[in-house]
XYZ file of N, CA and C in Angstrom:
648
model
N -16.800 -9.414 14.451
C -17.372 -8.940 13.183
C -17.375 -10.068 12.159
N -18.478 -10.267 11.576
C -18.789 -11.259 10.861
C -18.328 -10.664 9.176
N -17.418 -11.234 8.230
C -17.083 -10.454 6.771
C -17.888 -11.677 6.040
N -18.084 -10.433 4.882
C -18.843 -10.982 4.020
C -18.281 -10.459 2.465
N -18.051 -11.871 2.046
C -16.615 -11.264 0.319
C -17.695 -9.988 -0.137
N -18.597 -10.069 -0.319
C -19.269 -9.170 -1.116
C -18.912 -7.641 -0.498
N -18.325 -6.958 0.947
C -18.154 -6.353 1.005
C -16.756 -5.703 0.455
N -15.805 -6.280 0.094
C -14.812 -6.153 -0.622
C -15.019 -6.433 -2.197
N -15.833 -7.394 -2.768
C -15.741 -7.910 -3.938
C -15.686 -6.566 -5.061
N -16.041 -5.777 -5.132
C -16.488 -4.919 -6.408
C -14.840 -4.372 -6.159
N -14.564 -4.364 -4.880
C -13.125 -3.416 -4.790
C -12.194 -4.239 -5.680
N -11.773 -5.685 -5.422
C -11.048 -6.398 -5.903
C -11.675 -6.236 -7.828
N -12.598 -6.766 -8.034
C -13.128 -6.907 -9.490
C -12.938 -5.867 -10.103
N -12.991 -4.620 -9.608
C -12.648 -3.225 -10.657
C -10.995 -3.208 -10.902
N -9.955 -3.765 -9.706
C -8.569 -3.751 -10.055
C -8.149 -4.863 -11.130
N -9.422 -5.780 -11.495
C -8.739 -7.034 -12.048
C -8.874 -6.591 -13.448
N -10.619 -6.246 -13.696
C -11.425 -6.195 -14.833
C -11.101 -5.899 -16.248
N -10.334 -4.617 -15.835
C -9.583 -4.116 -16.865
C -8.820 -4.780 -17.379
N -7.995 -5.466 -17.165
C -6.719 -6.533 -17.793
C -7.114 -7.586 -18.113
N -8.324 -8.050 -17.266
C -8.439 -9.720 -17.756
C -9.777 -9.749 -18.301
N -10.855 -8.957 -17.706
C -12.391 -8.974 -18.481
C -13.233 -9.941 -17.305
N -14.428 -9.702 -17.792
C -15.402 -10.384 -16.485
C -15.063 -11.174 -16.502
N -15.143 -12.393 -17.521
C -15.402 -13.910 -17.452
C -13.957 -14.340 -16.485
N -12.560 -13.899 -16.922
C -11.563 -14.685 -16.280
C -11.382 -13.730 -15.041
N -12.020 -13.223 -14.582
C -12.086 -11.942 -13.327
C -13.018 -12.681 -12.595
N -14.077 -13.068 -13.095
C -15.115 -14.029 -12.103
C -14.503 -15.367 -11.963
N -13.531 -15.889 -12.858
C -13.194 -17.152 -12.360
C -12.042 -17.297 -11.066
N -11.245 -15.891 -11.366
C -10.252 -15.571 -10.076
C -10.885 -15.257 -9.070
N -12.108 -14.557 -9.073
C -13.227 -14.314 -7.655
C -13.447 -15.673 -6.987
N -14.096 -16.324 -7.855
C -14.307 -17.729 -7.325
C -13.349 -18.400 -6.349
N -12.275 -18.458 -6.966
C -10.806 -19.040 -6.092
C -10.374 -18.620 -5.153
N -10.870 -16.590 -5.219
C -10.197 -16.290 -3.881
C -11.559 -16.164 -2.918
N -12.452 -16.249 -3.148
C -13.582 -16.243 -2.201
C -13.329 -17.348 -1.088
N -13.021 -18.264 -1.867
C -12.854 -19.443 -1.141
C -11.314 -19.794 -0.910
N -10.671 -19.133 -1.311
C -9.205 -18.905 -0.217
C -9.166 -18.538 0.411
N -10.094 -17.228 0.939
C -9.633 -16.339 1.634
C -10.683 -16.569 2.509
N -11.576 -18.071 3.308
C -12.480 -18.722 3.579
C -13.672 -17.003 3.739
N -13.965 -17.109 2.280
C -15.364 -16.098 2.387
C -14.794 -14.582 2.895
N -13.944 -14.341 3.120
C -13.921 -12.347 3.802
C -13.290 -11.795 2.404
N -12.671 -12.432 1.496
C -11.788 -11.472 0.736
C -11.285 -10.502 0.879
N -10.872 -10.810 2.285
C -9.673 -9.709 2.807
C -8.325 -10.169 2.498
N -7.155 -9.325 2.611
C -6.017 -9.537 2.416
C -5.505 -9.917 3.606
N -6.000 -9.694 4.900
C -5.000 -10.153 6.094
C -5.426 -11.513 6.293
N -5.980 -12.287 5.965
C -6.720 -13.809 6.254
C -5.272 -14.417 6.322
N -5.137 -15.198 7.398
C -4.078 -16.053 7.569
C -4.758 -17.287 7.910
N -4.254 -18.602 6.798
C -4.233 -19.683 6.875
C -5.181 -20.502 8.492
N -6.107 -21.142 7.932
C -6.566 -22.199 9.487
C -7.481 -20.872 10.475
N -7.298 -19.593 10.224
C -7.789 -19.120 11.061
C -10.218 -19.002 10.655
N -10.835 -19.064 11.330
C -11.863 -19.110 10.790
C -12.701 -18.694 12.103
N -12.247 -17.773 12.985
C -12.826 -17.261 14.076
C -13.755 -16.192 13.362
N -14.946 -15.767 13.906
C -15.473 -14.641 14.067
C -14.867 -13.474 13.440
N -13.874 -13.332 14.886
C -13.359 -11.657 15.060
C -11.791 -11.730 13.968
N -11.156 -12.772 13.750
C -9.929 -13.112 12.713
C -8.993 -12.256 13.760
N -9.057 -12.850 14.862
C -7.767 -11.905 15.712
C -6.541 -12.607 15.356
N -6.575 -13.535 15.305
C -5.215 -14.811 15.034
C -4.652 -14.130 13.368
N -5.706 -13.651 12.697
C -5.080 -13.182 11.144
C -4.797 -11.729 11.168
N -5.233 -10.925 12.210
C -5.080 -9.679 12.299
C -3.656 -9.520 13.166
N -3.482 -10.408 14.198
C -2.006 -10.075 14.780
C -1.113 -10.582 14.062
N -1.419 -11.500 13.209
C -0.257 -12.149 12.228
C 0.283 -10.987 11.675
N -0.840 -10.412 10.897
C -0.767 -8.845 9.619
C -0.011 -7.961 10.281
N -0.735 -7.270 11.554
C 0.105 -6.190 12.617
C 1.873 -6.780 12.771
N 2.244 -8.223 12.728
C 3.167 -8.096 13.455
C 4.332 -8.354 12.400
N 3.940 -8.834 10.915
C 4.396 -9.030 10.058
C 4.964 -7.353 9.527
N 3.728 -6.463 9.355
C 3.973 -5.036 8.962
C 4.253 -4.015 9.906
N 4.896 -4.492 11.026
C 5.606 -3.818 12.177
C 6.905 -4.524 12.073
N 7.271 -5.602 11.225
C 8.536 -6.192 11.391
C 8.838 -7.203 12.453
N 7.670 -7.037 13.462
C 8.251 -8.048 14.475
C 8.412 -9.661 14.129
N 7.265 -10.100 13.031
C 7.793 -11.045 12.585
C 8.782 -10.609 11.384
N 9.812 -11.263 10.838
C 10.973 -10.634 10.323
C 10.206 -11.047 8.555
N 10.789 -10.860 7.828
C 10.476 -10.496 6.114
C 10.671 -12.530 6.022
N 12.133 -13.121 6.472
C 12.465 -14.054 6.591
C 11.707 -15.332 6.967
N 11.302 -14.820 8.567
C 10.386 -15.854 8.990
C 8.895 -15.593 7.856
N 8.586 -14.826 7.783
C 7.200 -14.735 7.198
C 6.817 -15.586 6.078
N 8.344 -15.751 4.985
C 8.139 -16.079 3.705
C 8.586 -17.935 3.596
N 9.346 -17.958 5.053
C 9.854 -19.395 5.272
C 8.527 -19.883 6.249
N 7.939 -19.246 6.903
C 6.751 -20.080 7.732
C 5.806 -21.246 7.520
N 5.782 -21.004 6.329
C 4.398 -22.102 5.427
C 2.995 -21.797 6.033
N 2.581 -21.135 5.729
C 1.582 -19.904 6.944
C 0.945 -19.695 5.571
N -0.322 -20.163 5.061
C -0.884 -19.794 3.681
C -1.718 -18.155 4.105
N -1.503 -17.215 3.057
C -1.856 -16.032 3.508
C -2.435 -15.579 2.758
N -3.558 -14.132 3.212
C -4.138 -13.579 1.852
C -4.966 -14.104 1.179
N -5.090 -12.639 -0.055
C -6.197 -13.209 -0.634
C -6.326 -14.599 -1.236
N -5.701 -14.833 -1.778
C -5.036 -16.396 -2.459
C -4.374 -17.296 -1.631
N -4.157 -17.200 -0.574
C -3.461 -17.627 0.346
C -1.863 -18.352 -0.207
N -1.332 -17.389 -0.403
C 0.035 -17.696 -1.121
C 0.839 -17.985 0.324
N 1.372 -19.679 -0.268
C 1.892 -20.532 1.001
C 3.683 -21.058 0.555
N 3.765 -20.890 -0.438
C 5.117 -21.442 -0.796
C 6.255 -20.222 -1.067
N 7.591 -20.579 -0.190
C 8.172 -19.114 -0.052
C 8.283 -18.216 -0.803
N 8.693 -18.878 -2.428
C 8.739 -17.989 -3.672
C 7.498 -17.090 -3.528
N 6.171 -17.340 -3.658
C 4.971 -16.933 -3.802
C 4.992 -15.638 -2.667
N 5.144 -16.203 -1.180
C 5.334 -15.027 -0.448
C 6.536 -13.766 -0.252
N 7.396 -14.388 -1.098
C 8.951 -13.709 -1.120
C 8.191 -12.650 -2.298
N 7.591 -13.073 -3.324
C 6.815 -11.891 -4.074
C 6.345 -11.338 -3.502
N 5.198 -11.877 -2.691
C 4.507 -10.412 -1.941
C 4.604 -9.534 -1.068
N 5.824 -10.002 -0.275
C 6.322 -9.309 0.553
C 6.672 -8.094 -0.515
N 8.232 -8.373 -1.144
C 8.868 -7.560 -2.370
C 7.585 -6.405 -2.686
N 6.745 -6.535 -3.527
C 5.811 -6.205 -3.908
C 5.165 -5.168 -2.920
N 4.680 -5.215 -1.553
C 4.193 -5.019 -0.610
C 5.226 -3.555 -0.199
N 5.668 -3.871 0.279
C 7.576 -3.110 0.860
C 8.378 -1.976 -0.462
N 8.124 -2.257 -1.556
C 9.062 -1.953 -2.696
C 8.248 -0.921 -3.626
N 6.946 -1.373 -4.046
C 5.970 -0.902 -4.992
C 4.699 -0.535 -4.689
N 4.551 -0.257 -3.656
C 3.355 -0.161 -2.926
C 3.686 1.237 -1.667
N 2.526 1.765 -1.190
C 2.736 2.548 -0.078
C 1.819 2.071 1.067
N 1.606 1.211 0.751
C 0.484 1.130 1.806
C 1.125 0.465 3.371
N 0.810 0.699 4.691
C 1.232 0.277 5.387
C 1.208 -1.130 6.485
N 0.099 -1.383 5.465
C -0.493 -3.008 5.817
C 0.056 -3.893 4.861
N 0.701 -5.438 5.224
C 0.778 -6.214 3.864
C -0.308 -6.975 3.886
N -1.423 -6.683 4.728
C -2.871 -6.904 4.470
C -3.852 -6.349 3.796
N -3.253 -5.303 3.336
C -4.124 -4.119 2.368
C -5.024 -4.973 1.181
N -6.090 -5.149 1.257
C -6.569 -5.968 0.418
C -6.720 -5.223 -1.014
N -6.547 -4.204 -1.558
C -6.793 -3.764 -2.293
C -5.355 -3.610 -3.515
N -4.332 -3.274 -2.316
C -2.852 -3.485 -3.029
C -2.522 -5.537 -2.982
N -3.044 -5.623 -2.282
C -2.904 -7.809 -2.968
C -3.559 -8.152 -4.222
N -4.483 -7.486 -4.208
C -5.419 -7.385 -5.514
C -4.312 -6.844 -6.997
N -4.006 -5.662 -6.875
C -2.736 -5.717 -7.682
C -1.631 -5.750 -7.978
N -1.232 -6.665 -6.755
C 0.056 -7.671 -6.839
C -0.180 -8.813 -7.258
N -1.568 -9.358 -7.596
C -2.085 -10.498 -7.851
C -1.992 -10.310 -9.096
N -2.486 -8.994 -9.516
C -2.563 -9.096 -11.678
C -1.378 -8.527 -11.912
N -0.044 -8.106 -11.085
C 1.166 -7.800 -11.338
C 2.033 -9.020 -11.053
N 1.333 -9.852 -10.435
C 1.977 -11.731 -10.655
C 1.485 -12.314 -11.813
N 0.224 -12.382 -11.957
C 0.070 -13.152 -13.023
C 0.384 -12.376 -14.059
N 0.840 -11.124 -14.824
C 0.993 -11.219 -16.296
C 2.680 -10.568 -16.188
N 3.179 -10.817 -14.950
C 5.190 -10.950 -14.499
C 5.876 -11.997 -14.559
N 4.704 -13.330 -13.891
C 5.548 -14.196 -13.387
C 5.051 -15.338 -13.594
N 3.569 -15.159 -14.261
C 2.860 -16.399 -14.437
C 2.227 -15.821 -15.734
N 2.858 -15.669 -16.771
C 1.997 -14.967 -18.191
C 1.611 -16.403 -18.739
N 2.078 -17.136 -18.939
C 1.267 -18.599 -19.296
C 0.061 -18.642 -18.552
N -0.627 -18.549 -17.388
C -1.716 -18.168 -16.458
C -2.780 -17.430 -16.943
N -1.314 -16.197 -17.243
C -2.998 -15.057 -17.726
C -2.807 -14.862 -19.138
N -2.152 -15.641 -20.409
C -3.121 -15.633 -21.458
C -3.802 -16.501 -21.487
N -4.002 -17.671 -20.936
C -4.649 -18.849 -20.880
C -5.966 -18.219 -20.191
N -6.180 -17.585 -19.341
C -7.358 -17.008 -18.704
C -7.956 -15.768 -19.976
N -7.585 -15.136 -20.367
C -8.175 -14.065 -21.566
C -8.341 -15.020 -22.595
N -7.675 -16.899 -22.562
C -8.741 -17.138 -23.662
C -9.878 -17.835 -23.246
N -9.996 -17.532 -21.893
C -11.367 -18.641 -21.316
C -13.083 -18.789 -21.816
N -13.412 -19.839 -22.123
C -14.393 -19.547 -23.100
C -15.254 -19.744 -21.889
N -15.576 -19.743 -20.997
C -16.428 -18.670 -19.790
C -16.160 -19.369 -18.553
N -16.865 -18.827 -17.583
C -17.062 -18.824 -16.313
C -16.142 -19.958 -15.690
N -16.819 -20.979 -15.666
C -16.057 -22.612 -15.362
C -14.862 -22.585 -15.777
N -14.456 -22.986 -16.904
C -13.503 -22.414 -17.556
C -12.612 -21.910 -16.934
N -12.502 -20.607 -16.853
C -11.225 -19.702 -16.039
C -11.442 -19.998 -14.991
N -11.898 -20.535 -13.754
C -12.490 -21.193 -12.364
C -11.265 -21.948 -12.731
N -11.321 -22.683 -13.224
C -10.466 -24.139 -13.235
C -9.282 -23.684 -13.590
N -9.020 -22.771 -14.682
C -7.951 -22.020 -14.948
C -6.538 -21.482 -13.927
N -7.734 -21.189 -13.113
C -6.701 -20.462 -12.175
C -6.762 -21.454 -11.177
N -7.560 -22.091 -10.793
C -7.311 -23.437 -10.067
C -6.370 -24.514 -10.081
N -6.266 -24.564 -11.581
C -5.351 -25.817 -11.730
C -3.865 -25.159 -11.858
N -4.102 -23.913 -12.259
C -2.315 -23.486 -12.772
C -1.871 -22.735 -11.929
N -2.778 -21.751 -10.945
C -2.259 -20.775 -10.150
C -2.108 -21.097 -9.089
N -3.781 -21.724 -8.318
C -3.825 -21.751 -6.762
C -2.974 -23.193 -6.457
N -3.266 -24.337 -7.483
C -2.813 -25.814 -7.434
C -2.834 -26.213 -6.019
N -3.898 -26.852 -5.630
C -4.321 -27.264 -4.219
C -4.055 -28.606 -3.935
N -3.672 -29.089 -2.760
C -3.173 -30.550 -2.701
C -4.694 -31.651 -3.705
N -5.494 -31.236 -3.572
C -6.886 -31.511 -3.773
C -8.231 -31.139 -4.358
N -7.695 -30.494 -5.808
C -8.493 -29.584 -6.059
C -9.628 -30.014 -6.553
N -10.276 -31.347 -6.691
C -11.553 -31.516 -6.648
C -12.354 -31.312 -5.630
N -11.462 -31.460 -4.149
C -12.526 -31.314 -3.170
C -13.297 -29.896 -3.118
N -13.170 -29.074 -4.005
C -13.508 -27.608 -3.945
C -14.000 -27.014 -4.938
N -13.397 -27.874 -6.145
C -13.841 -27.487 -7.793
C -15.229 -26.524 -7.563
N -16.366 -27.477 -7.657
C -17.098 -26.983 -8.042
C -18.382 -25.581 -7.102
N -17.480 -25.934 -5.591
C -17.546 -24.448 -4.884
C -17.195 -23.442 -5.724
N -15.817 -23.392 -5.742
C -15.149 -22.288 -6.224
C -16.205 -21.719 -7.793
N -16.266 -22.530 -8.596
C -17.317 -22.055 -9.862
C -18.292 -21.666 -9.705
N -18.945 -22.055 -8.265
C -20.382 -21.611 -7.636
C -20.507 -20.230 -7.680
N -19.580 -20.098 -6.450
C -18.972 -18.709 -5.832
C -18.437 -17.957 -6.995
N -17.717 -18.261 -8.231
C -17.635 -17.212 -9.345
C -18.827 -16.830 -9.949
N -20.023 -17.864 -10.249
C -20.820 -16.938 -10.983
C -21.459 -15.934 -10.243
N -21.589 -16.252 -8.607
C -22.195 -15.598 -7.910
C -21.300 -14.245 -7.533
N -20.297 -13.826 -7.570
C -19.760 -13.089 -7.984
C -19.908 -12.612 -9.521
N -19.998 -13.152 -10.875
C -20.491 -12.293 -11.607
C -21.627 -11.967 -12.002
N -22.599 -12.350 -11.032
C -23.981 -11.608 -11.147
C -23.792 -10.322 -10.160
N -22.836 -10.661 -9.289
C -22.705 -9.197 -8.019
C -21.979 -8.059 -8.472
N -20.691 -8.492 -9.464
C -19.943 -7.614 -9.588
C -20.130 -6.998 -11.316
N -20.937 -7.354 -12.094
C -20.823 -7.384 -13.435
C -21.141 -6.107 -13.828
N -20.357 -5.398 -14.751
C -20.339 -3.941 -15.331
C -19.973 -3.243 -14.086
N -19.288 -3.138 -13.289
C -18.009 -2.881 -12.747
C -17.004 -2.500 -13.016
N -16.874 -1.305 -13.574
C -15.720 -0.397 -14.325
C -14.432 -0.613 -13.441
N -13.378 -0.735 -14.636
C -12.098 -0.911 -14.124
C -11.813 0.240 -12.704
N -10.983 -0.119 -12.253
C -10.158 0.889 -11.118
C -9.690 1.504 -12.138
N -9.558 3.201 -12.248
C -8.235 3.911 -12.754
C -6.859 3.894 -11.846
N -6.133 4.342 -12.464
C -4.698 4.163 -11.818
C -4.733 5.700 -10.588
N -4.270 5.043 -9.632
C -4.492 6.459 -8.564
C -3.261 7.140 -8.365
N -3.792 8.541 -8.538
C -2.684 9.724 -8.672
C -1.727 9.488 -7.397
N -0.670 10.159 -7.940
C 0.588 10.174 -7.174
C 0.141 10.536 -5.801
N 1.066 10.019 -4.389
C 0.597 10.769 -3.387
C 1.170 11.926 -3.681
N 0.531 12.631 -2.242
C 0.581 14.174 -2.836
C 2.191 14.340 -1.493
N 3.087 15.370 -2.207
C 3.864 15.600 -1.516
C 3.746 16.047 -0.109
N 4.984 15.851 0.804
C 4.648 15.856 2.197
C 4.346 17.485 2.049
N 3.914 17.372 3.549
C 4.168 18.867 3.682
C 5.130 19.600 4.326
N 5.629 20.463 3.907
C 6.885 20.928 4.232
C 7.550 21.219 5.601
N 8.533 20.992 5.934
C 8.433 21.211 7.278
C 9.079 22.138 7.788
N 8.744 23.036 8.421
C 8.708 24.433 9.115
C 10.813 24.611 9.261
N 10.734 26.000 9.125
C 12.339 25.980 9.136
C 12.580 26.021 10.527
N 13.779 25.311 10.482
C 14.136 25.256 12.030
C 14.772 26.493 12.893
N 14.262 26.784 13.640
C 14.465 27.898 14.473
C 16.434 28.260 14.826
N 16.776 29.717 14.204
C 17.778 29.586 14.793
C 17.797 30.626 16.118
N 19.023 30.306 16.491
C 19.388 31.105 17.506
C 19.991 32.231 17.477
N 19.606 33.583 17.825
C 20.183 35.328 17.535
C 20.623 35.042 18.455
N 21.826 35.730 17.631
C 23.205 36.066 18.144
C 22.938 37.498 19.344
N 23.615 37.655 20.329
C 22.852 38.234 21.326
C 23.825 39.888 20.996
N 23.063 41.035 20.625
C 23.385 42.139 20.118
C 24.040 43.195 20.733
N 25.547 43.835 20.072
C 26.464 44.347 20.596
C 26.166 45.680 20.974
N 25.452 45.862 22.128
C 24.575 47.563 22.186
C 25.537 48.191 22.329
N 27.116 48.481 22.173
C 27.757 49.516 21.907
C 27.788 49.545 20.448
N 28.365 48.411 20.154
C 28.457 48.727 18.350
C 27.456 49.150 17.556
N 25.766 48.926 18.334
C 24.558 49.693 17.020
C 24.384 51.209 17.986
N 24.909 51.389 18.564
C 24.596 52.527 19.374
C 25.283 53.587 18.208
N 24.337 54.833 17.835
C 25.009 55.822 17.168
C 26.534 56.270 17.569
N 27.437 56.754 16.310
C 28.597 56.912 17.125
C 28.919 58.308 18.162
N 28.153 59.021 18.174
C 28.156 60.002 18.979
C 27.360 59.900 20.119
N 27.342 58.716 20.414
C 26.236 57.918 21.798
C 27.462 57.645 22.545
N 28.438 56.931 21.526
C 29.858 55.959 22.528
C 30.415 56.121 23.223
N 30.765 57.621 23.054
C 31.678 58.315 24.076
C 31.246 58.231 25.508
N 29.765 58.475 24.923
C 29.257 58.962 26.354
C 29.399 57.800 27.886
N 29.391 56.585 27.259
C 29.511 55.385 27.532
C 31.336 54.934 27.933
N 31.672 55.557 27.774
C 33.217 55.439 27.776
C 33.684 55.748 29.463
């Protein structure tokens, strides 16, 4: 299966929009379009650029089954995700985040990375995101989050992709109403009382008492 960001993009841009506004919302599109080499999925693991992303999909399965451990995952240097967060601190958040504040059962859920991403930047990187709400447009917050968030060994070699890919994202995603906040899950459903066992019944003792004798 061939992904294409635009099939995710409006999902991600409605969780951002609200907090940060188009302009610094299209400049974070930009960055992760091209982190997440074009799918803007959340399970994208680092180097992988196959077709089918089986190499990023068993990573995800084996990470959110535990078989790879919380430990190895965040010590690997394995750039992941939408942003491809590669340095342990960065993934020690998203794990946390993922596991703690979240229900979802993927730590590929692209939609919960999306707001662990604007629950990093205005937690843990608020220098980041007022500097992005004052971006005086497009380019601008591109570079914004480029230079302070993603910080790439090399970030000219990509600069002016990444700004490409934002405006082209805010011609795709623009007037794109925030995500509302989604209602509580709904409680389980209850589970059936457990069966006991009757006590096995004393047919002399319910027997009328003028039955007993007869029985005697």
């Amino acid at each position: 299966m061939a992904y294409n960001w635009k099939q995710t993009a409006k999902t991600i841009w409605s969780i951002l929009v609200g907090d940060l506004g188009e302009i610094a919302t299209a400049g974070i599109m930009g960055n992760l379009i091209v982190e997440s080499a074009y799918t803007l999925r959340g399970f994208q693991k680092q180097g992988d650029y196959s077709q089918s992303r089986t190499a990023s999909k068993t990573y995800t399965e084996n990470v959110s089954n535990g078989t790879i451990s919380r430990d190895t995952f965040i010590h690997d240097s394995i750039g992941y995700g939408l942003a491809q967060w590669t340095f342990y601190t960065l993934k020690d958040d998203l794990y946390n985040y993922w596991s703690e504040a979240s229900t979802v059962p993927s730590i590929g859920n692209t939609a919960m990375q999306a707001k662990f991403l604007l629950w990093h930047l205005k937690n843990k990187y608020q220098g980041v995101y007022n500097n992005l709400l004052k971006a005086e447009g497009v380019r601008d917050a591109t570079n914004i989050f480029l230079d302070e968030y993603e910080r790439p060994r090399d970030p000219e070699a990509t600069r002016d992709e990444r700004y490409n890919m934002a405006v082209e994202a805010y011609n795709y995603c623009q007037g794109v109403t925030p995500d509302p906040d989604p209602p509580d899950p709904p409680d389980p459903d209850p589970q059936p009382p457990t069966p006991q066992k009757r006590k096995p019944m004393n047919f002399i003792y319910y027997m009328p008492p003028w039955w007993r004798g007869y029985l005697r």
